[in-house]
């Protein structure tokens, strides 16, 4: 148990559906991250939030919409996804986004399948 | 932009064999370096990290890594592997002058240890 939880663990959705992924961290961290893990590809950083403010968006399509209502919770809202968006979506947190404190703690991930 | 390469996609060893997994990064500035492990069906966990000081870093479960600045390398080693070390191993880099926001992972190396 890393202190970072994600729900749901598995999600199957059609291309016209709207769904949300949830991440919660119980570590008192100030920075949270969304990653995409696809087969045979490096982990891709999608979004970074520091103190509830988005600080990075790595050119992610607008069909992915993050929300960070407070430092403990992070959401990823999904709509009109494509089959190639099927992947494992990982949430992580770190103490902050500052120098020397950026060991990341990962959640178990949500396995997303888009039909 | 920085990048991380890992030399081997899949390594197969017998128990008690020695392990070395290669990791090279490209970035001109000062970096923090990490090795993460993902056991089958489990979340990513930190094995070890290097921020500064002694370039030979010891981590959990008998793993160690050596930072060689001149070679931009951070290879992971273990003198004698066990079947339970079967997992995927990811090297990661973050530039220290970018406040840890650009966390870049390598593509991963799958290690299979035969009993």
CSV table of C-alpha atoms in Angstrom, one decimal:
chain,number,residue,atom,x,y,z
A,1,UNK,CA,0.0,0.0,0.0
A,2,UNK,CA,1.6,3.2,-1.2
A,3,UNK,CA,-0.9,5.7,0.1
A,4,UNK,CA,-2.1,6.5,-3.4
A,5,UNK,CA,-5.4,4.9,-4.4
A,6,UNK,CA,-7.2,4.9,-7.8
A,7,UNK,CA,-10.7,4.0,-8.8
A,8,UNK,CA,-11.9,2.3,-10.7
A,9,UNK,CA,-9.3,-0.4,-11.2
A,10,UNK,CA,-10.8,-1.4,-14.5
A,11,UNK,CA,-13.0,0.5,-16.9
A,12,UNK,CA,-14.5,-0.4,-20.3
A,13,UNK,CA,-16.2,2.4,-22.2
A,14,UNK,CA,-17.6,3.1,-25.6
A,15,UNK,CA,-16.3,6.0,-27.7
A,16,UNK,CA,-19.3,8.2,-26.9
A,17,UNK,CA,-19.3,7.7,-23.1
A,18,UNK,CA,-18.2,10.1,-20.5
A,19,UNK,CA,-16.4,8.7,-17.5
A,20,UNK,CA,-14.0,9.9,-14.8
A,21,UNK,CA,-10.9,8.4,-13.1
A,22,UNK,CA,-10.3,9.2,-9.5
A,23,UNK,CA,-7.0,9.4,-7.6
A,24,UNK,CA,-6.6,10.0,-3.9
A,25,UNK,CA,-3.4,10.4,-1.9
A,26,UNK,CA,-3.1,10.0,1.8
A,27,UNK,CA,0.5,11.2,2.1
A,28,UNK,CA,0.2,14.9,2.6
A,29,UNK,CA,1.8,15.6,-0.7
A,30,UNK,CA,1.5,18.8,-2.7
A,31,UNK,CA,2.1,17.5,-6.2
A,32,UNK,CA,0.0,15.0,-8.2
A,33,UNK,CA,0.5,13.5,-11.7
A,34,UNK,CA,-1.3,11.6,-14.4
A,35,UNK,CA,0.7,9.1,-16.5
A,36,UNK,CA,-0.4,6.9,-19.4
A,37,UNK,CA,1.3,3.5,-19.7
A,38,UNK,CA,0.8,1.7,-23.0
A,39,UNK,CA,2.3,-1.6,-24.0
A,40,UNK,CA,5.9,-1.4,-25.2
A,41,UNK,CA,6.0,2.4,-24.8
A,42,UNK,CA,7.6,4.5,-22.1
A,43,UNK,CA,5.5,6.0,-19.4
A,44,UNK,CA,4.0,9.2,-20.7
A,45,UNK,CA,3.5,12.1,-18.4
A,46,UNK,CA,0.1,13.7,-19.1
A,47,UNK,CA,-0.5,16.3,-16.4
A,48,UNK,CA,1.2,17.8,-13.4
A,49,UNK,CA,-0.5,19.6,-10.6
A,50,UNK,CA,1.4,21.5,-7.9
A,51,UNK,CA,-0.7,22.9,-5.0
A,52,UNK,CA,-3.8,22.3,-7.0
A,53,UNK,CA,-2.6,24.4,-9.9
A,54,UNK,CA,-1.8,22.7,-13.3
A,55,UNK,CA,1.8,23.3,-14.1
A,56,UNK,CA,2.3,21.1,-17.0
A,57,UNK,CA,0.3,19.6,-19.9
A,58,UNK,CA,2.3,17.6,-22.3
A,59,UNK,CA,0.1,18.3,-25.3
A,60,UNK,CA,-2.6,15.9,-24.3
A,61,UNK,CA,-5.7,15.8,-26.4
A,62,UNK,CA,-8.7,17.8,-25.1
A,63,UNK,CA,-10.7,14.6,-24.7
A,64,UNK,CA,-8.7,14.2,-21.5
A,65,UNK,CA,-9.6,16.8,-18.9
A,66,UNK,CA,-7.9,16.9,-15.5
A,67,UNK,CA,-9.3,18.4,-12.3
A,68,UNK,CA,-7.6,18.9,-9.0
A,69,UNK,CA,-10.1,20.2,-6.4
A,70,UNK,CA,-7.6,19.9,-3.5
A,71,UNK,CA,-4.2,18.6,-2.9
A,72,UNK,CA,-5.5,15.1,-2.0
A,73,UNK,CA,-7.7,14.4,-5.0
A,74,UNK,CA,-7.1,14.3,-8.7
A,75,UNK,CA,-9.5,13.4,-11.4
A,76,UNK,CA,-9.2,12.6,-15.1
A,77,UNK,CA,-12.4,13.2,-17.0
A,78,UNK,CA,-12.8,11.3,-20.2
A,79,UNK,CA,-15.1,11.9,-23.2
A,80,UNK,CA,-15.3,10.8,-26.8
A,81,UNK,CA,-12.2,8.6,-26.4
A,82,UNK,CA,-10.6,6.6,-29.2
A,83,UNK,CA,-9.6,2.9,-29.1
A,84,UNK,CA,-5.9,3.9,-29.1
A,85,UNK,CA,-6.5,5.6,-25.7
A,86,UNK,CA,-6.8,2.1,-24.2
A,87,UNK,CA,-4.0,1.9,-21.7
A,88,UNK,CA,-3.1,1.8,-18.0
A,89,UNK,CA,-3.5,5.2,-16.4
A,90,UNK,CA,-1.3,5.8,-13.4
A,91,UNK,CA,-1.6,8.5,-10.8
A,92,UNK,CA,1.4,9.5,-8.7
A,93,UNK,CA,2.1,12.1,-6.0
A,94,UNK,CA,5.2,13.6,-4.6
A,95,UNK,CA,6.0,15.9,-1.7
A,96,UNK,CA,6.2,18.8,-4.0
A,97,UNK,CA,7.5,19.7,-7.4
A,98,UNK,CA,10.6,21.3,-5.9
A,99,UNK,CA,14.2,20.3,-6.1
A,100,UNK,CA,15.2,17.2,-4.2
A,101,UNK,CA,11.8,16.2,-3.1
A,102,UNK,CA,10.4,14.6,-6.1
A,103,UNK,CA,10.4,10.9,-5.4
A,104,UNK,CA,7.0,9.8,-6.8
A,105,UNK,CA,4.6,7.4,-5.2
A,106,UNK,CA,2.4,5.6,-7.6
A,107,UNK,CA,-1.1,4.2,-7.4
A,108,UNK,CA,-2.1,0.8,-8.8
A,109,UNK,CA,-3.5,2.3,-12.0
A,110,UNK,CA,-6.8,2.1,-13.9
A,111,UNK,CA,-6.9,-0.3,-16.8
A,112,UNK,CA,-9.0,1.5,-19.5
A,113,UNK,CA,-10.4,-0.2,-22.5
A,114,UNK,CA,-12.1,1.9,-25.2
A,115,UNK,CA,-14.4,-0.1,-27.5
B,1,UNK,CA,14.2,17.8,-23.9
B,2,UNK,CA,15.7,15.0,-21.9
B,3,UNK,CA,15.3,11.3,-22.9
B,4,UNK,CA,16.1,8.0,-21.3
B,5,UNK,CA,17.1,4.8,-22.9
B,6,UNK,CA,17.3,1.3,-21.5
B,7,UNK,CA,19.6,-1.1,-23.3
B,8,UNK,CA,17.6,-4.3,-23.0
B,9,UNK,CA,13.9,-4.9,-23.6
B,10,UNK,CA,13.9,-8.3,-22.0
B,11,UNK,CA,16.5,-10.1,-19.9
B,12,UNK,CA,16.3,-13.7,-18.9
B,13,UNK,CA,18.5,-15.1,-16.2
B,14,UNK,CA,18.8,-18.1,-14.0
B,15,UNK,CA,18.6,-17.7,-10.2
B,16,UNK,CA,21.9,-16.7,-8.6
B,17,UNK,CA,23.1,-15.0,-11.8
B,18,UNK,CA,24.4,-11.5,-11.6
B,19,UNK,CA,22.3,-8.7,-13.1
B,20,UNK,CA,23.2,-5.4,-14.7
B,21,UNK,CA,20.5,-3.3,-16.5
B,22,UNK,CA,21.7,-0.4,-18.5
B,23,UNK,CA,20.2,3.1,-18.4
B,24,UNK,CA,21.5,6.2,-20.3
B,25,UNK,CA,20.0,9.6,-20.3
B,26,UNK,CA,20.4,12.7,-22.4
B,27,UNK,CA,20.4,16.0,-20.6
B,28,UNK,CA,23.1,18.6,-20.2
B,29,UNK,CA,22.3,19.8,-16.7
B,30,UNK,CA,22.1,18.3,-13.3
B,31,UNK,CA,19.7,15.5,-12.8
B,32,UNK,CA,18.0,13.3,-10.2
B,33,UNK,CA,17.9,9.6,-11.1
B,34,UNK,CA,15.6,6.8,-10.1
B,35,UNK,CA,15.0,3.1,-10.6
B,36,UNK,CA,11.5,1.9,-10.2
B,37,UNK,CA,10.2,-1.7,-10.3
B,38,UNK,CA,6.8,-3.0,-11.2
B,39,UNK,CA,6.2,-6.6,-10.1
B,40,UNK,CA,3.5,-8.5,-11.9
B,41,UNK,CA,0.0,-7.1,-11.1
B,42,UNK,CA,1.5,-4.5,-8.7
B,43,UNK,CA,2.1,-0.8,-8.8
B,44,UNK,CA,5.3,0.9,-9.5
B,45,UNK,CA,7.6,1.1,-6.5
B,46,UNK,CA,10.9,3.0,-6.0
B,47,UNK,CA,14.0,0.8,-5.8
B,48,UNK,CA,16.6,3.5,-5.3
B,49,UNK,CA,17.4,7.1,-6.2
B,50,UNK,CA,20.3,9.4,-6.6
B,51,UNK,CA,20.3,13.1,-5.9
B,52,UNK,CA,23.9,13.9,-5.0
B,53,UNK,CA,26.9,12.5,-3.1
B,54,UNK,CA,28.3,9.0,-3.4
B,55,UNK,CA,27.6,7.9,-7.0
B,56,UNK,CA,27.1,4.3,-5.8
B,57,UNK,CA,23.6,4.1,-4.4
B,58,UNK,CA,22.2,1.2,-2.5
B,59,UNK,CA,18.5,0.4,-2.6
B,60,UNK,CA,16.1,-2.1,-1.4
B,61,UNK,CA,16.3,-5.9,-1.9
B,62,UNK,CA,20.0,-5.9,-2.5
B,63,UNK,CA,19.9,-3.6,-5.6
B,64,UNK,CA,22.5,-0.9,-6.2
B,65,UNK,CA,23.1,1.6,-9.0
B,66,UNK,CA,26.1,3.6,-10.1
B,67,UNK,CA,25.9,7.1,-11.5
B,68,UNK,CA,28.7,7.7,-14.0
B,69,UNK,CA,28.3,11.4,-15.0
B,70,UNK,CA,30.8,11.2,-17.8
B,71,UNK,CA,28.8,8.4,-19.5
B,72,UNK,CA,25.3,9.8,-18.6
B,73,UNK,CA,24.6,6.4,-17.2
B,74,UNK,CA,22.9,5.0,-14.1
B,75,UNK,CA,23.1,1.2,-14.4
B,76,UNK,CA,21.3,-1.1,-12.0
B,77,UNK,CA,23.0,-4.1,-10.5
B,78,UNK,CA,22.4,-7.0,-8.3
B,79,UNK,CA,25.0,-9.7,-7.6
B,80,UNK,CA,22.6,-12.6,-7.3
B,81,UNK,CA,19.1,-12.5,-8.6
B,82,UNK,CA,16.1,-14.5,-7.2
B,83,UNK,CA,13.0,-15.7,-8.8
B,84,UNK,CA,11.1,-13.0,-6.9
B,85,UNK,CA,13.0,-10.3,-8.8
B,86,UNK,CA,11.0,-11.1,-11.9
B,87,UNK,CA,9.5,-7.8,-12.8
B,88,UNK,CA,9.7,-4.8,-15.1
B,89,UNK,CA,12.3,-2.2,-14.2
B,90,UNK,CA,12.1,1.5,-15.2
B,91,UNK,CA,14.9,4.1,-15.1
B,92,UNK,CA,13.7,7.7,-14.7
B,93,UNK,CA,15.3,11.1,-14.8
B,94,UNK,CA,14.3,14.5,-13.8
B,95,UNK,CA,16.3,17.7,-14.3
B,96,UNK,CA,17.1,19.3,-11.0
B,97,UNK,CA,16.8,22.8,-12.4
B,98,UNK,CA,13.2,22.2,-13.6
B,99,UNK,CA,11.9,21.5,-10.2
B,100,UNK,CA,11.2,17.9,-10.9
B,101,UNK,CA,8.2,18.5,-13.1
B,102,UNK,CA,9.5,16.8,-16.2
B,103,UNK,CA,9.8,13.2,-14.9
B,104,UNK,CA,10.9,11.1,-17.9
B,105,UNK,CA,10.9,7.3,-17.8
B,106,UNK,CA,12.7,4.9,-19.9
B,107,UNK,CA,10.8,2.2,-21.9
B,108,UNK,CA,11.5,-0.4,-19.2
B,109,UNK,CA,13.3,-3.7,-19.1
B,110,UNK,CA,11.5,-6.9,-18.4
B,111,UNK,CA,13.5,-9.3,-16.2
B,112,UNK,CA,12.5,-12.9,-16.1
B,113,UNK,CA,14.4,-15.1,-13.5
B,114,UNK,CA,14.1,-18.8,-14.1
B,115,UNK,CA,14.0,-21.0,-11.0
